Tab-separated table of C-alpha atoms and ligand atoms in Angstrom:
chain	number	residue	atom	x	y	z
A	621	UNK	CA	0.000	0.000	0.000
A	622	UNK	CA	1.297	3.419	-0.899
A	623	UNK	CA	1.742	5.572	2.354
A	624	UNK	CA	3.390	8.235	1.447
A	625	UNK	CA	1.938	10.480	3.654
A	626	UNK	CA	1.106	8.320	6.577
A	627	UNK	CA	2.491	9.108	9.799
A	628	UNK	CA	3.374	6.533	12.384
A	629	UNK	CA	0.857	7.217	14.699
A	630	UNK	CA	-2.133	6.988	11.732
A	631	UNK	CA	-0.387	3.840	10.909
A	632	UNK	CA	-0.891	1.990	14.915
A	633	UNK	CA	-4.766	3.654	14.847
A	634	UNK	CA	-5.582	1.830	11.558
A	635	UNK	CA	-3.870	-1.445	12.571
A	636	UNK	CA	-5.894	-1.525	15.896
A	637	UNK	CA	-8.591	-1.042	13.987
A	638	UNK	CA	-8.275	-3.390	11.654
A	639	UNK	CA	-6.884	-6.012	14.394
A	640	UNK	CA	-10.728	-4.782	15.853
A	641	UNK	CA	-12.666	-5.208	12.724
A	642	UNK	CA	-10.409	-8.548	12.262
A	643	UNK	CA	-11.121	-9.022	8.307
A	644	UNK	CA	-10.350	-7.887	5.052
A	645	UNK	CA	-12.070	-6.619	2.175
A	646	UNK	CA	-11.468	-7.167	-1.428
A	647	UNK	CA	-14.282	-4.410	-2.105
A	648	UNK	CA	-15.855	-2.789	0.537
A	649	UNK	CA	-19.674	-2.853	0.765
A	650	UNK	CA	-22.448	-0.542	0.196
A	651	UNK	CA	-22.716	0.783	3.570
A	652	UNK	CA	-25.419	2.903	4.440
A	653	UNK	CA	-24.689	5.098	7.465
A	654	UNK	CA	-22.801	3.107	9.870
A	655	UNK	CA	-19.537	2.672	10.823
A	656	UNK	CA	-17.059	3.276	7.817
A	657	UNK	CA	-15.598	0.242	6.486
A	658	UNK	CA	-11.773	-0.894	7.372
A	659	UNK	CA	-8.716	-0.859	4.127
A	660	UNK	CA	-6.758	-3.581	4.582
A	661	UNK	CA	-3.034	-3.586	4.491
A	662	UNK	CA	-2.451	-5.244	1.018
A	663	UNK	CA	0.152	-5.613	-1.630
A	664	UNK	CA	2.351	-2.749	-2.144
A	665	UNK	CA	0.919	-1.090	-4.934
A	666	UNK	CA	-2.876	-0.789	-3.790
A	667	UNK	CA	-4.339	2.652	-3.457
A	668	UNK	CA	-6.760	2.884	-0.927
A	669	UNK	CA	-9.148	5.301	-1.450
A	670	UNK	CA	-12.192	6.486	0.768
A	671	UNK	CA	-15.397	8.137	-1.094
A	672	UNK	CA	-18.003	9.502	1.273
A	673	UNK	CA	-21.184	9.020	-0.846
A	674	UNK	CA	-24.399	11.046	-0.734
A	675	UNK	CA	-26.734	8.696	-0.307
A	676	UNK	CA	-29.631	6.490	-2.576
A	677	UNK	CA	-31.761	8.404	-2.578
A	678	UNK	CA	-32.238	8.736	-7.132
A	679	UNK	CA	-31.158	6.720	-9.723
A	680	UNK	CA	-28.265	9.046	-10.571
A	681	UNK	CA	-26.781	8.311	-7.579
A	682	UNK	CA	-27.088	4.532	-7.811
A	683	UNK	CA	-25.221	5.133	-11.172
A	684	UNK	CA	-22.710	7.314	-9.790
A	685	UNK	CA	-21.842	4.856	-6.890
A	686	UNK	CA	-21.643	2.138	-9.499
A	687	UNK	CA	-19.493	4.012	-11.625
A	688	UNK	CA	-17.175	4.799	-8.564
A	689	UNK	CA	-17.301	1.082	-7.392
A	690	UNK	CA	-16.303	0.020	-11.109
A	691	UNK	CA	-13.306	1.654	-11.178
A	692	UNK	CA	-11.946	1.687	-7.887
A	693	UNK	CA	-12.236	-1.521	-8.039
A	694	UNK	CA	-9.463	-4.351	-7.107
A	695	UNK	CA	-8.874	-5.321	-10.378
A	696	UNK	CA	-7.906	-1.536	-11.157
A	697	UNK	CA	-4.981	-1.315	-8.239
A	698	UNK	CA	-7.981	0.064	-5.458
A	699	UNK	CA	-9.169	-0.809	-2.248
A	700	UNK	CA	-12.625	1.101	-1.881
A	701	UNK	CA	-14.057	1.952	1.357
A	702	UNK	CA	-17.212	3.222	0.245
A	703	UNK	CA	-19.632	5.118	2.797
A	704	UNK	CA	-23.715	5.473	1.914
A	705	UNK	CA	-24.108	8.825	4.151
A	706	UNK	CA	-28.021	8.310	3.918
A	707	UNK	CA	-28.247	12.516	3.193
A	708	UNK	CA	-27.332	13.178	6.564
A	709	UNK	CA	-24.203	15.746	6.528
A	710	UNK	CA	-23.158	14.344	9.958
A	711	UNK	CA	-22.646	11.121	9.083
A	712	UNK	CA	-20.575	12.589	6.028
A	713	UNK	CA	-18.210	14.147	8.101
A	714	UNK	CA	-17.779	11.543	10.590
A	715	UNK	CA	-17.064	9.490	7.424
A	716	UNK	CA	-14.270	11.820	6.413
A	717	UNK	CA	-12.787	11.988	9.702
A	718	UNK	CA	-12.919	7.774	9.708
A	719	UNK	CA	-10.501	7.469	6.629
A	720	UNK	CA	-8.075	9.611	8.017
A	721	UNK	CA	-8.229	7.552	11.445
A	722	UNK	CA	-7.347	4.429	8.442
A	723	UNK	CA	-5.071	6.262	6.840
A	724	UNK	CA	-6.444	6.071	3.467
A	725	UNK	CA	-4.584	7.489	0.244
A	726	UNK	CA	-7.058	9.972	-1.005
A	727	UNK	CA	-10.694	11.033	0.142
A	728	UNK	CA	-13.125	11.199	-2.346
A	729	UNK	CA	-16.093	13.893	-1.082
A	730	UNK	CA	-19.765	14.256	-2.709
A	731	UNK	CA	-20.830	16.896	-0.446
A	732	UNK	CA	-24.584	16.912	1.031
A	733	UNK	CA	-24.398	20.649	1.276
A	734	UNK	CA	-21.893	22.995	0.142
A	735	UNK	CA	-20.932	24.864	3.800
A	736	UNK	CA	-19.334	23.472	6.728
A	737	UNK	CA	-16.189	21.894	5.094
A	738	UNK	CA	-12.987	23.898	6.570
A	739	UNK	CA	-12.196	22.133	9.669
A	740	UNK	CA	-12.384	18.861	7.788
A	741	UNK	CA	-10.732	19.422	4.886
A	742	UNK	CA	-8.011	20.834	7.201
A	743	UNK	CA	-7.732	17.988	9.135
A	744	UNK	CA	-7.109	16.190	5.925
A	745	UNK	CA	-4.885	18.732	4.521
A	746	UNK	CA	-2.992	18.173	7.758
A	747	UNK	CA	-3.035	14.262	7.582
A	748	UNK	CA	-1.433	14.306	4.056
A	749	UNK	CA	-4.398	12.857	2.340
A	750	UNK	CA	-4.967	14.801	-0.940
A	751	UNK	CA	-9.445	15.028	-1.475
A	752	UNK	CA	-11.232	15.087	-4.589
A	753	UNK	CA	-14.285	16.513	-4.600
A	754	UNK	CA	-17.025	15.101	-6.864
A	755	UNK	CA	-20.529	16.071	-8.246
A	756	UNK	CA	-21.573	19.139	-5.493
A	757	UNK	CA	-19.218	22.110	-4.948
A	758	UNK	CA	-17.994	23.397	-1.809
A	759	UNK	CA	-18.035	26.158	-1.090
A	760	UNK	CA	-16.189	27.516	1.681
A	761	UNK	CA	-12.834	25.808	1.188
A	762	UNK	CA	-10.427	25.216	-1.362
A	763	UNK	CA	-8.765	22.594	0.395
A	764	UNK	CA	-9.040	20.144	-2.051
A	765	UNK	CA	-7.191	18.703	-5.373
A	766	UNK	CA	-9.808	18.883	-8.107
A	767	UNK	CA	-13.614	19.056	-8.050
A	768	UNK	CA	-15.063	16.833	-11.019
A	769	UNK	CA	-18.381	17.667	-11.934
A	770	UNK	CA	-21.366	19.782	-13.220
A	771	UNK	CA	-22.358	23.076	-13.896
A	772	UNK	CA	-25.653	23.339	-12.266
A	773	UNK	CA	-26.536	26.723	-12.709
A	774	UNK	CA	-25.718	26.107	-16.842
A	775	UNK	CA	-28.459	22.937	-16.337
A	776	UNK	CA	-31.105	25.961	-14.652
A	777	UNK	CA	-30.292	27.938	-17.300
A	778	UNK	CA	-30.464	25.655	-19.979
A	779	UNK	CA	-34.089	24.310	-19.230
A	780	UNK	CA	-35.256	27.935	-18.601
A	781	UNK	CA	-34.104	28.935	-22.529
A	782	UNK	CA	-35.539	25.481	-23.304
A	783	UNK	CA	-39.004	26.474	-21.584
A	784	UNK	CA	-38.542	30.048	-23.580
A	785	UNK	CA	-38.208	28.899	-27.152
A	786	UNK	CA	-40.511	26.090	-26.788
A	787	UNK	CA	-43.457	28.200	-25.474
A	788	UNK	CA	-42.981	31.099	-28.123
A	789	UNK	CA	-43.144	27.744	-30.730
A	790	UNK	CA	-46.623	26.922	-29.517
A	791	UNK	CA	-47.689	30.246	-28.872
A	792	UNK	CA	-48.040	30.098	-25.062
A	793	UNK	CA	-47.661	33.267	-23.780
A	794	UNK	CA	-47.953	33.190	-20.074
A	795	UNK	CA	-45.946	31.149	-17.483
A	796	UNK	CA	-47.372	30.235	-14.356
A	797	UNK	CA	-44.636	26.787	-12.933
A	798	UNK	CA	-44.123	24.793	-9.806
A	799	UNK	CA	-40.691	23.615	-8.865
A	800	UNK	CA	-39.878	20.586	-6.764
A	801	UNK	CA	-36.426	21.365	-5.694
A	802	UNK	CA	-33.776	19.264	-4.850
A	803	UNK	CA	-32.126	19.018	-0.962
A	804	UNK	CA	-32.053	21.738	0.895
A	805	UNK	CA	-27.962	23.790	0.964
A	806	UNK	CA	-26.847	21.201	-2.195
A	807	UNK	CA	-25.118	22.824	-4.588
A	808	UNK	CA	-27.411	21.018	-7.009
A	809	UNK	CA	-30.421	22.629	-5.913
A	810	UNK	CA	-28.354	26.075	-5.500
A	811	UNK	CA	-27.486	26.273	-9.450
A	812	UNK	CA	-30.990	24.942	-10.966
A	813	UNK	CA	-32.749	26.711	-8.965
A	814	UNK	CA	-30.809	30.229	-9.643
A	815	UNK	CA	-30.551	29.354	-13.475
A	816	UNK	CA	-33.909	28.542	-14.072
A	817	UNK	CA	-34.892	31.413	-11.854
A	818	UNK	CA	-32.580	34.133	-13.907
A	819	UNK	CA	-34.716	33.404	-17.338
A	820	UNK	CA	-37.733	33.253	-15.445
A	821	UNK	CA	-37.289	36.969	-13.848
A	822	UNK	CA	-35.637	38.180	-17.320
A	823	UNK	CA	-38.936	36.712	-19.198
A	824	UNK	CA	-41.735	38.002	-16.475
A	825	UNK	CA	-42.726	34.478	-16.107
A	826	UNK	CA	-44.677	33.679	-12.235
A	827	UNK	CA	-43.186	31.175	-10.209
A	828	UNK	CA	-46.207	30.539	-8.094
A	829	UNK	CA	-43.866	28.150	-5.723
A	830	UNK	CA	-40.815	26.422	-5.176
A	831	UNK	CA	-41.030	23.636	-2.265
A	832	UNK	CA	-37.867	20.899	-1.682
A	833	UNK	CA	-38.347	17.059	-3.119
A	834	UNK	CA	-35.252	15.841	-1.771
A	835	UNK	CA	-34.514	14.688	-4.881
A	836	UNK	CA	-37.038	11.398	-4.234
A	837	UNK	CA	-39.799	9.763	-6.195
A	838	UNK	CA	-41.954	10.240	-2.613
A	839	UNK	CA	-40.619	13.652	-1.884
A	840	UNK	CA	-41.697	14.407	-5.798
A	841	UNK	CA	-44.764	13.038	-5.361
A	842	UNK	CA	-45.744	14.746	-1.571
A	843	UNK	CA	-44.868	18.168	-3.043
A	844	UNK	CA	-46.985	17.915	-6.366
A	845	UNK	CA	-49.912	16.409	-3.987
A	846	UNK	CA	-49.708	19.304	-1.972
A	847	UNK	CA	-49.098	21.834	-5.441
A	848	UNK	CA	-52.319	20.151	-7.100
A	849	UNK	CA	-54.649	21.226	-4.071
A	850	UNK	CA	-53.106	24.439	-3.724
A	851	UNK	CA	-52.465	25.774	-7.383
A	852	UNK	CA	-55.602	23.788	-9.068
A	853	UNK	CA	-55.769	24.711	-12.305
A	854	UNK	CA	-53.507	27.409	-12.026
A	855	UNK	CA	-50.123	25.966	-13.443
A	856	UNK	CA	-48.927	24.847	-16.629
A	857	UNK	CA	-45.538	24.050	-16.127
A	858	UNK	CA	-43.471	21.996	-13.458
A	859	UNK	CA	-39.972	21.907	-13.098
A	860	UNK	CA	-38.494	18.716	-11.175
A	861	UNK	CA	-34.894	18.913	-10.241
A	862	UNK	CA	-34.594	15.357	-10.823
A	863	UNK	CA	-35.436	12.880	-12.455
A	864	UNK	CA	-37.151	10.549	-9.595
A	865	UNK	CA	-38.924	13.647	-8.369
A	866	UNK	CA	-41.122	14.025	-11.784
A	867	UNK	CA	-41.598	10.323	-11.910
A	868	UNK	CA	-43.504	11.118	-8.142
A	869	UNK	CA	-44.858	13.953	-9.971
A	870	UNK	CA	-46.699	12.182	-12.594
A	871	UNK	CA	-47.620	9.750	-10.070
A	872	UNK	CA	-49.748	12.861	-8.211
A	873	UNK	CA	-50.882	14.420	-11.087
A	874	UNK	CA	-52.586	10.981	-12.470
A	875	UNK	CA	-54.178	10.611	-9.026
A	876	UNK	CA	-55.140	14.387	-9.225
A	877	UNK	CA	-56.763	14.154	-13.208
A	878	UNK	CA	-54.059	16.805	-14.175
A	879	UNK	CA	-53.076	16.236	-17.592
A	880	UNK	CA	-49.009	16.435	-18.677
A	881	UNK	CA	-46.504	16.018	-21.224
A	882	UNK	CA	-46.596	16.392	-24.977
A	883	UNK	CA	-50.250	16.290	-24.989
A	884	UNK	CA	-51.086	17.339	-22.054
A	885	UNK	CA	-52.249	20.933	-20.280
A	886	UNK	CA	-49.102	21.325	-18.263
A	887	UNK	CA	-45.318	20.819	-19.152
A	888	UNK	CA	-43.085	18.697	-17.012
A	889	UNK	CA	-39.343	18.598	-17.157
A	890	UNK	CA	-36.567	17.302	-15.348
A	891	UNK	CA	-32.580	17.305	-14.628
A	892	UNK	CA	-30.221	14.023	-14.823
A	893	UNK	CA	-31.706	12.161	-18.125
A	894	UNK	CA	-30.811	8.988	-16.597
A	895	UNK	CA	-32.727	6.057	-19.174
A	896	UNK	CA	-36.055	5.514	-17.475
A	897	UNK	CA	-36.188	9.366	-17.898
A	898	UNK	CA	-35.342	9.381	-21.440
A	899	UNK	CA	-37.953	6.639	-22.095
A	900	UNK	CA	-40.401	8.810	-20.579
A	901	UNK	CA	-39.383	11.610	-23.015
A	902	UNK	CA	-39.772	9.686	-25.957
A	903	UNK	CA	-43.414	8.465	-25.238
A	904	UNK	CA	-44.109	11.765	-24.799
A	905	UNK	CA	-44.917	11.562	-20.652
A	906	UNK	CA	-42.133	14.473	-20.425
A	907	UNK	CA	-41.407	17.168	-22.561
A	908	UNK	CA	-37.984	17.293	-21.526
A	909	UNK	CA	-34.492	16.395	-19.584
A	910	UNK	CA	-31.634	18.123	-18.980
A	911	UNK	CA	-28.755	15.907	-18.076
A	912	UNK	CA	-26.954	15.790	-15.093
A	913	UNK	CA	-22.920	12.739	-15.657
A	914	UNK	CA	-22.809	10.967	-12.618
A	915	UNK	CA	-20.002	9.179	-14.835
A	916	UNK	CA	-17.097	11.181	-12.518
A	917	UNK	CA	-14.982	8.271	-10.991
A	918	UNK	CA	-13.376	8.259	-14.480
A	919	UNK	CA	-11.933	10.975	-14.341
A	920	UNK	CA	-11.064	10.655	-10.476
A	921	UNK	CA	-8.902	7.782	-11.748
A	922	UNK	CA	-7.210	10.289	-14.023
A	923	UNK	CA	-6.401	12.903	-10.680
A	924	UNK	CA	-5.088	9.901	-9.058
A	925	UNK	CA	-2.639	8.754	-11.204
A	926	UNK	CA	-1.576	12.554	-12.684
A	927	UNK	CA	-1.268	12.438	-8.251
A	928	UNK	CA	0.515	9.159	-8.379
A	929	UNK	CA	3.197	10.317	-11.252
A	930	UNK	CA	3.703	13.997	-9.096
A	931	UNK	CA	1.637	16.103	-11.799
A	932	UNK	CA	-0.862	19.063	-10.646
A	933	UNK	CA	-4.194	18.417	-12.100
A	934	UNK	CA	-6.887	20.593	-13.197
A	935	UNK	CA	-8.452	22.044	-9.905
A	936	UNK	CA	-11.979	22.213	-11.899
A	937	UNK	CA	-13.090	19.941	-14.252
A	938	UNK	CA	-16.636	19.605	-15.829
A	939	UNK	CA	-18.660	17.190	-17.181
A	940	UNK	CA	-19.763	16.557	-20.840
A	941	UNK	CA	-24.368	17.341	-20.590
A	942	UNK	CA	-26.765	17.265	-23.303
A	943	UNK	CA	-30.230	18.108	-23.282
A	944	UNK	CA	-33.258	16.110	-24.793
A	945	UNK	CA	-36.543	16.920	-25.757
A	946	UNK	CA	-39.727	14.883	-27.094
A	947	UNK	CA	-40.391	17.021	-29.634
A	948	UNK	CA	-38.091	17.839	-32.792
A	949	UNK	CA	-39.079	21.811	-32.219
A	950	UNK	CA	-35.876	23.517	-30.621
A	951	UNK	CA	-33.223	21.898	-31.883
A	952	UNK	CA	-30.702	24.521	-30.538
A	953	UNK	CA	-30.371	27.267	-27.235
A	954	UNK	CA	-28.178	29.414	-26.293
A	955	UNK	CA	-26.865	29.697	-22.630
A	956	UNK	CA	-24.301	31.913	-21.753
A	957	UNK	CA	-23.510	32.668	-25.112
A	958	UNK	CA	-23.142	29.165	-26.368
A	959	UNK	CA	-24.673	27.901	-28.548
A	960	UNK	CA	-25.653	24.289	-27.432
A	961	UNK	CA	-28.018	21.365	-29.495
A	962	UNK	CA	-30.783	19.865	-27.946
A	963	UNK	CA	-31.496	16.462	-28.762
A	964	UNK	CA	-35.119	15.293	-30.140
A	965	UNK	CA	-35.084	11.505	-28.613
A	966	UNK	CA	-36.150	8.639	-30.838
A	967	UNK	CA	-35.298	5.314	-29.854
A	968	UNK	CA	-31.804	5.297	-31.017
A	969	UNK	CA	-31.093	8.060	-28.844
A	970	UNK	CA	-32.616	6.148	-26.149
A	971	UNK	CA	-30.668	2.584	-26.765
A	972	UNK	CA	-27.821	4.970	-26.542
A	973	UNK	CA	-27.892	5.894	-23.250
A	974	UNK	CA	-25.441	4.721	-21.190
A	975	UNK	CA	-27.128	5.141	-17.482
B	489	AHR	O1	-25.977	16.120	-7.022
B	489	AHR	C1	-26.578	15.553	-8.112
B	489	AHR	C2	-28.036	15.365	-7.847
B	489	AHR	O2	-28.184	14.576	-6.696
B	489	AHR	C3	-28.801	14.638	-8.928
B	489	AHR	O3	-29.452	15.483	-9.799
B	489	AHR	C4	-29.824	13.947	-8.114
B	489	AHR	O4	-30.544	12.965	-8.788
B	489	AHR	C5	-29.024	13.492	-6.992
B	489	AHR	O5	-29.708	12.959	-5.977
């Protein structure tokens, strides 16, 4: 195992521990919450690396976790200690502060909220153990190698010129939308919301609410029961900031008789385009999806080994989005100044997808 950093006394606390947890692990397990699994002392050339998950709580995260567990895997030169935080930003730091008990070689962090980082990252900093940051900024400490991940406020802005050119197509001329955000202080739900929000204010549209999902099907579906009693007949569009929250959205509108989608009374779009989502866009049940790569551990790899070799990688590095659409109507908006395509699906698009 690489310790290049490892002090003596990190070295005695992760060998009682592991004498304690008195096993080893080829791959470490999905935990959810819990204690943070053990690396094992292997062959020389392992990297151990700990990633302090998110959560499960959406299908982009299942394929982000898979994605991480692919290539940090054994076969690749890893030992993964992979922690399920459950959403629960206490847990995540505990989780942090558990690999550098162990002594890991580099901390992979998908922050729950963006605030509250310094003291860790410093005690990591201080340890020796280089962090990546993935998916979710943070924002109150640079104390970290690289971030890998999205643009969020581009993805707000994105569906908000979306929105524009498709309603001036079918000559709707007033906008009256619900948003089911995503969790409360994620940078995730920071940037759509303030994207979608800047066209919205620059195009007059109302915003008759904005209420947090928690990025769940159930936390989807609770907010658009709630929306369909209280804005009856008032609202024609609904923004979901994921993908699993407009799947609980449909659920409540069917229940409520409200009518969506290509050929229906009120628009509905979401954020990550993972497949199910796609499929739903191409029969029409969406009119759109604005993706969201939860395909980072890639490129993780590639900090690691620049790491490994003594390069300085990129501190920021985003990830490659597209946009799709049911309808072959705006086939191109501009955000920021760039121009960008967005995608009419048909089935090849779908088959294409690779999450
Ligand atoms: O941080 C990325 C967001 O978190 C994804 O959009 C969502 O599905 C996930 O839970």
């Amino acid at each position: 195992m690489k310790k290049k950093f490892l002090a003596l006394a990190l070295s005695l606390v992760m060998a009682l521990s592991l004498a304690a947890c008195g096993g080893s692990q080829e791959e470490a397990p999905a935990e959810e919450g819990g204690e943070t699994p053990a690396v094992e002392e292997g062959g020389s050339d392992v990297i151990t690396v700990g990633f302090a998950q998110v959560g499960h709580e959406s299908d982009w995260r299942t394929a982000s976790t898979k994605s991480a567990q692919d290539v940090f895997s054994a076969e690749n030169g890893y030992e993964l200690a992979f922690v399920d935080c459950d959403n629960d930003s206490a847990k995540q730091l505990e989780a942090v502060r558990n690999f550098i008990q162990q002594g890991v070689d580099y901390i992979i962090i998908d922050p729950i909220v963006s605030t509250g980082w310094d003291a860790v990252l410093t005690e990591c900093e201080d340890a020796g153990i280089p962090v990546i940051v993935i998916d979710r900024t943070i924002d109150d400490s640079d104390k970290y190698v690289s971030w890998v991940g999205s643009d969020f406020k581009v993805e707000g802005l994105a569906c908000g010129e979306w929105l524009k050119a498709y309603a001036a197509d079918k000559g709707i001329t007033e906008i009256n939308a619900l948003v089911i955000e995503g969790s409360t202080g994620a940078s995730a739900t920071i940037g759509r919301t303030e994207g979608f929000k800047e066209v919205a204010d620059r195009e007059g549209w109302t915003i008759l609410d904005s209420q947090n999902g928690d990025f769940t099907e159930a936390g989807g579906q609770e907010v658009m029961e709630s929306y369909c009693q209280s804005y009856e007949g008032q609202f024609n569009v609904v923004i979901c900031q994921n993908d699993n929250e407009a799947y609980g959205a449909m659920t409540a509108m069917d229940a409520a008789g409200v009518s969506y989608g290509v050929d229906g009374d009120v628009i509905i779009v979401s954020f990550d385009s993972n497949k199910p989502a796609v499929q739903h866009v191409l029969e029409g049940n969406m009119n759109a999806t604005f993706e969201c790569n939860p395909m980072a551990a890639p490129f993780v790899d590639e900090v690691i080994q620049q790491l490994e070799a003594g390069e300085t990688p990129e501190k920021e590095i985003y990830m490659e989005e597209s946009w799709f659409a049911a309808e072959d109507i705006v086939s191109e908006i501009t955000v920021n100044g760039e121009a960008m395509p967005v995608i009419h699906v048909t089935q090849e698009v779908l088959d294409a997808r690779p999450y």
